[in-house]
JSON list of C-alpha atoms in Angstrom, two decimals:
[
{"chain": "A", "resi": 246, "resn": "UNK", "atom": "CA", "xyz": [-54.72, 54.16, -57.26]},
{"chain": "A", "resi": 247, "resn": "UNK", "atom": "CA", "xyz": [-54.55, 53.55, -60.97]},
{"chain": "A", "resi": 248, "resn": "UNK", "atom": "CA", "xyz": [-56.94, 50.63, -60.71]},
{"chain": "A", "resi": 249, "resn": "UNK", "atom": "CA", "xyz": [-59.68, 52.09, -58.51]},
{"chain": "A", "resi": 250, "resn": "UNK", "atom": "CA", "xyz": [-62.88, 53.30, -60.08]},
{"chain": "A", "resi": 251, "resn": "UNK", "atom": "CA", "xyz": [-63.01, 56.95, -61.02]},
{"chain": "A", "resi": 252, "resn": "UNK", "atom": "CA", "xyz": [-66.75, 57.32, -60.55]},
{"chain": "A", "resi": 253, "resn": "UNK", "atom": "CA", "xyz": [-66.22, 59.55, -57.49]},
{"chain": "A", "resi": 254, "resn": "UNK", "atom": "CA", "xyz": [-63.98, 61.95, -59.39]},
{"chain": "A", "resi": 255, "resn": "UNK", "atom": "CA", "xyz": [-65.93, 64.96, -60.64]},
{"chain": "A", "resi": 256, "resn": "UNK", "atom": "CA", "xyz": [-66.50, 64.94, -64.40]},
{"chain": "A", "resi": 257, "resn": "UNK", "atom": "CA", "xyz": [-65.05, 68.39, -64.97]},
{"chain": "A", "resi": 258, "resn": "UNK", "atom": "CA", "xyz": [-63.67, 69.37, -68.34]},
{"chain": "A", "resi": 259, "resn": "UNK", "atom": "CA", "xyz": [-62.45, 72.56, -69.95]},
{"chain": "A", "resi": 260, "resn": "UNK", "atom": "CA", "xyz": [-62.35, 72.04, -73.69]},
{"chain": "A", "resi": 261, "resn": "UNK", "atom": "CA", "xyz": [-60.31, 68.90, -74.25]},
{"chain": "A", "resi": 262, "resn": "UNK", "atom": "CA", "xyz": [-58.81, 68.92, -70.75]},
{"chain": "A", "resi": 263, "resn": "UNK", "atom": "CA", "xyz": [-60.42, 66.56, -68.25]},
{"chain": "A", "resi": 264, "resn": "UNK", "atom": "CA", "xyz": [-59.85, 66.54, -64.50]},
{"chain": "A", "resi": 265, "resn": "UNK", "atom": "CA", "xyz": [-59.12, 62.80, -64.40]},
{"chain": "A", "resi": 266, "resn": "UNK", "atom": "CA", "xyz": [-56.36, 63.26, -67.01]},
{"chain": "A", "resi": 267, "resn": "UNK", "atom": "CA", "xyz": [-54.85, 65.93, -64.78]},
{"chain": "A", "resi": 268, "resn": "UNK", "atom": "CA", "xyz": [-54.89, 63.45, -61.90]},
{"chain": "A", "resi": 269, "resn": "UNK", "atom": "CA", "xyz": [-53.17, 60.83, -64.08]},
{"chain": "A", "resi": 270, "resn": "UNK", "atom": "CA", "xyz": [-50.48, 63.33, -65.08]},
{"chain": "A", "resi": 271, "resn": "UNK", "atom": "CA", "xyz": [-50.00, 64.56, -61.53]},
{"chain": "A", "resi": 272, "resn": "UNK", "atom": "CA", "xyz": [-49.68, 61.05, -60.08]},
{"chain": "A", "resi": 273, "resn": "UNK", "atom": "CA", "xyz": [-47.12, 59.98, -62.68]},
{"chain": "A", "resi": 274, "resn": "UNK", "atom": "CA", "xyz": [-45.18, 63.23, -62.28]},
{"chain": "A", "resi": 275, "resn": "UNK", "atom": "CA", "xyz": [-44.90, 62.57, -58.54]},
{"chain": "A", "resi": 276, "resn": "UNK", "atom": "CA", "xyz": [-44.03, 58.90, -59.13]},
{"chain": "A", "resi": 277, "resn": "UNK", "atom": "CA", "xyz": [-41.31, 59.78, -61.62]},
{"chain": "A", "resi": 278, "resn": "UNK", "atom": "CA", "xyz": [-39.91, 62.60, -59.50]},
{"chain": "A", "resi": 279, "resn": "UNK", "atom": "CA", "xyz": [-39.67, 60.37, -56.43]},
{"chain": "A", "resi": 280, "resn": "UNK", "atom": "CA", "xyz": [-38.11, 57.49, -58.36]},
{"chain": "A", "resi": 281, "resn": "UNK", "atom": "CA", "xyz": [-35.48, 59.71, -60.01]},
{"chain": "A", "resi": 282, "resn": "UNK", "atom": "CA", "xyz": [-34.74, 61.45, -56.72]},
{"chain": "A", "resi": 283, "resn": "UNK", "atom": "CA", "xyz": [-34.31, 58.12, -54.93]},
{"chain": "A", "resi": 284, "resn": "UNK", "atom": "CA", "xyz": [-32.07, 56.68, -57.64]},
{"chain": "A", "resi": 285, "resn": "UNK", "atom": "CA", "xyz": [-29.98, 59.81, -57.91]},
{"chain": "A", "resi": 286, "resn": "UNK", "atom": "CA", "xyz": [-29.43, 60.24, -54.19]},
{"chain": "A", "resi": 287, "resn": "UNK", "atom": "CA", "xyz": [-28.36, 56.66, -53.52]},
{"chain": "A", "resi": 288, "resn": "UNK", "atom": "CA", "xyz": [-24.60, 56.16, -53.46]},
{"chain": "A", "resi": 289, "resn": "UNK", "atom": "CA", "xyz": [-24.23, 52.39, -53.38]},
{"chain": "A", "resi": 290, "resn": "UNK", "atom": "CA", "xyz": [-24.50, 51.89, -57.13]},
{"chain": "A", "resi": 291, "resn": "UNK", "atom": "CA", "xyz": [-23.01, 55.07, -58.55]},
{"chain": "A", "resi": 292, "resn": "UNK", "atom": "CA", "xyz": [-23.23, 53.80, -62.13]},
{"chain": "A", "resi": 293, "resn": "UNK", "atom": "CA", "xyz": [-27.03, 53.83, -61.81]},
{"chain": "A", "resi": 294, "resn": "UNK", "atom": "CA", "xyz": [-27.14, 57.39, -60.51]},
{"chain": "A", "resi": 295, "resn": "UNK", "atom": "CA", "xyz": [-26.35, 58.93, -63.86]},
{"chain": "A", "resi": 296, "resn": "UNK", "atom": "CA", "xyz": [-28.83, 56.76, -65.72]},
{"chain": "A", "resi": 297, "resn": "UNK", "atom": "CA", "xyz": [-31.58, 57.49, -63.21]},
{"chain": "A", "resi": 298, "resn": "UNK", "atom": "CA", "xyz": [-33.68, 59.73, -65.42]},
{"chain": "A", "resi": 299, "resn": "UNK", "atom": "CA", "xyz": [-33.71, 57.35, -68.38]},
{"chain": "A", "resi": 300, "resn": "UNK", "atom": "CA", "xyz": [-34.28, 54.24, -66.25]},
{"chain": "A", "resi": 301, "resn": "UNK", "atom": "CA", "xyz": [-36.98, 55.74, -64.05]},
{"chain": "A", "resi": 302, "resn": "UNK", "atom": "CA", "xyz": [-38.82, 57.34, -66.97]},
{"chain": "A", "resi": 303, "resn": "UNK", "atom": "CA", "xyz": [-38.82, 54.06, -68.87]},
{"chain": "A", "resi": 304, "resn": "UNK", "atom": "CA", "xyz": [-40.02, 52.15, -65.81]},
{"chain": "A", "resi": 305, "resn": "UNK", "atom": "CA", "xyz": [-42.83, 54.65, -65.10]},
{"chain": "A", "resi": 306, "resn": "UNK", "atom": "CA", "xyz": [-43.99, 54.61, -68.74]},
{"chain": "A", "resi": 307, "resn": "UNK", "atom": "CA", "xyz": [-44.00, 50.80, -68.90]},
{"chain": "A", "resi": 308, "resn": "UNK", "atom": "CA", "xyz": [-45.79, 50.67, -65.53]},
{"chain": "A", "resi": 309, "resn": "UNK", "atom": "CA", "xyz": [-48.47, 53.06, -66.78]},
{"chain": "A", "resi": 310, "resn": "UNK", "atom": "CA", "xyz": [-48.99, 51.14, -70.02]},
{"chain": "A", "resi": 311, "resn": "UNK", "atom": "CA", "xyz": [-49.20, 47.79, -68.24]},
{"chain": "A", "resi": 312, "resn": "UNK", "atom": "CA", "xyz": [-51.73, 49.17, -65.74]},
{"chain": "A", "resi": 313, "resn": "UNK", "atom": "CA", "xyz": [-53.84, 50.58, -68.56]},
{"chain": "A", "resi": 314, "resn": "UNK", "atom": "CA", "xyz": [-54.02, 47.15, -70.18]},
{"chain": "A", "resi": 315, "resn": "UNK", "atom": "CA", "xyz": [-54.76, 45.45, -66.84]},
{"chain": "A", "resi": 316, "resn": "UNK", "atom": "CA", "xyz": [-57.62, 47.77, -65.87]},
{"chain": "A", "resi": 317, "resn": "UNK", "atom": "CA", "xyz": [-60.36, 45.91, -67.80]},
{"chain": "A", "resi": 318, "resn": "UNK", "atom": "CA", "xyz": [-59.20, 42.66, -66.21]},
{"chain": "A", "resi": 319, "resn": "UNK", "atom": "CA", "xyz": [-58.83, 43.63, -62.54]},
{"chain": "A", "resi": 320, "resn": "UNK", "atom": "CA", "xyz": [-61.44, 46.37, -62.15]},
{"chain": "A", "resi": 321, "resn": "UNK", "atom": "CA", "xyz": [-64.56, 47.76, -63.74]},
{"chain": "A", "resi": 322, "resn": "UNK", "atom": "CA", "xyz": [-62.57, 50.31, -65.69]},
{"chain": "A", "resi": 323, "resn": "UNK", "atom": "CA", "xyz": [-61.76, 50.42, -69.37]},
{"chain": "A", "resi": 324, "resn": "UNK", "atom": "CA", "xyz": [-58.55, 50.98, -71.27]},
{"chain": "A", "resi": 325, "resn": "UNK", "atom": "CA", "xyz": [-58.27, 54.60, -72.39]},
{"chain": "A", "resi": 326, "resn": "UNK", "atom": "CA", "xyz": [-55.57, 55.81, -74.73]},
{"chain": "A", "resi": 327, "resn": "UNK", "atom": "CA", "xyz": [-55.89, 59.35, -73.33]},
{"chain": "A", "resi": 328, "resn": "UNK", "atom": "CA", "xyz": [-55.09, 58.02, -69.85]},
{"chain": "A", "resi": 329, "resn": "UNK", "atom": "CA", "xyz": [-51.90, 56.48, -71.24]},
{"chain": "A", "resi": 330, "resn": "UNK", "atom": "CA", "xyz": [-50.97, 59.75, -72.91]},
{"chain": "A", "resi": 331, "resn": "UNK", "atom": "CA", "xyz": [-51.68, 61.62, -69.66]},
{"chain": "A", "resi": 332, "resn": "UNK", "atom": "CA", "xyz": [-49.42, 59.15, -67.83]},
{"chain": "A", "resi": 333, "resn": "UNK", "atom": "CA", "xyz": [-46.58, 59.78, -70.29]},
{"chain": "A", "resi": 334, "resn": "UNK", "atom": "CA", "xyz": [-47.05, 63.55, -70.04]},
{"chain": "A", "resi": 335, "resn": "UNK", "atom": "CA", "xyz": [-46.88, 63.17, -66.26]},
{"chain": "A", "resi": 336, "resn": "UNK", "atom": "CA", "xyz": [-43.58, 61.28, -66.58]},
{"chain": "A", "resi": 337, "resn": "UNK", "atom": "CA", "xyz": [-42.20, 64.10, -68.74]},
{"chain": "A", "resi": 338, "resn": "UNK", "atom": "CA", "xyz": [-43.46, 66.66, -66.22]},
{"chain": "A", "resi": 339, "resn": "UNK", "atom": "CA", "xyz": [-41.73, 64.74, -63.40]},
{"chain": "A", "resi": 340, "resn": "UNK", "atom": "CA", "xyz": [-38.45, 64.87, -65.32]},
{"chain": "A", "resi": 341, "resn": "UNK", "atom": "CA", "xyz": [-38.94, 68.59, -65.91]},
{"chain": "A", "resi": 342, "resn": "UNK", "atom": "CA", "xyz": [-39.65, 69.20, -62.23]},
{"chain": "A", "resi": 343, "resn": "UNK", "atom": "CA", "xyz": [-36.52, 67.27, -61.29]},
{"chain": "A", "resi": 344, "resn": "UNK", "atom": "CA", "xyz": [-34.41, 69.43, -63.62]},
{"chain": "A", "resi": 345, "resn": "UNK", "atom": "CA", "xyz": [-36.09, 72.56, -62.25]},
{"chain": "A", "resi": 346, "resn": "UNK", "atom": "CA", "xyz": [-35.45, 71.64, -58.63]},
{"chain": "A", "resi": 347, "resn": "UNK", "atom": "CA", "xyz": [-31.93, 70.28, -58.88]},
{"chain": "A", "resi": 348, "resn": "UNK", "atom": "CA", "xyz": [-30.62, 72.00, -61.97]},
{"chain": "A", "resi": 349, "resn": "UNK", "atom": "CA", "xyz": [-28.58, 70.55, -64.78]},
{"chain": "A", "resi": 350, "resn": "UNK", "atom": "CA", "xyz": [-25.25, 71.18, -62.97]},
{"chain": "A", "resi": 351, "resn": "UNK", "atom": "CA", "xyz": [-26.33, 68.84, -60.16]},
{"chain": "A", "resi": 352, "resn": "UNK", "atom": "CA", "xyz": [-26.90, 66.06, -62.67]},
{"chain": "A", "resi": 353, "resn": "UNK", "atom": "CA", "xyz": [-23.34, 66.19, -63.95]},
{"chain": "A", "resi": 354, "resn": "UNK", "atom": "CA", "xyz": [-21.48, 66.42, -60.65]},
{"chain": "A", "resi": 355, "resn": "UNK", "atom": "CA", "xyz": [-19.30, 63.48, -59.66]},
{"chain": "A", "resi": 356, "resn": "UNK", "atom": "CA", "xyz": [-18.53, 62.48, -56.10]}
]
């Protein structure tokens, strides 16, 4: 989805907030939340469970940056710094949502 053209997305803005930036943030929040949840709930590699937030956040940020740089090459889109910032804010929102849903106590439990 990060490489498809955004010409069908409405050009709606309120001040400095644009609808497409909200979509970027939302998509990366969901991506990060699902990755952290998957890493944390797996039990095969327990050492990775407690590094899930750091690892998944780093992976999502790198993924977003790489896709931003690839967009001019693989589609008719351009690299936008604000899209990259929106992606990073989405990653941070995903981490915040994970903490909100599962709570800090859940993160420190050992099994």
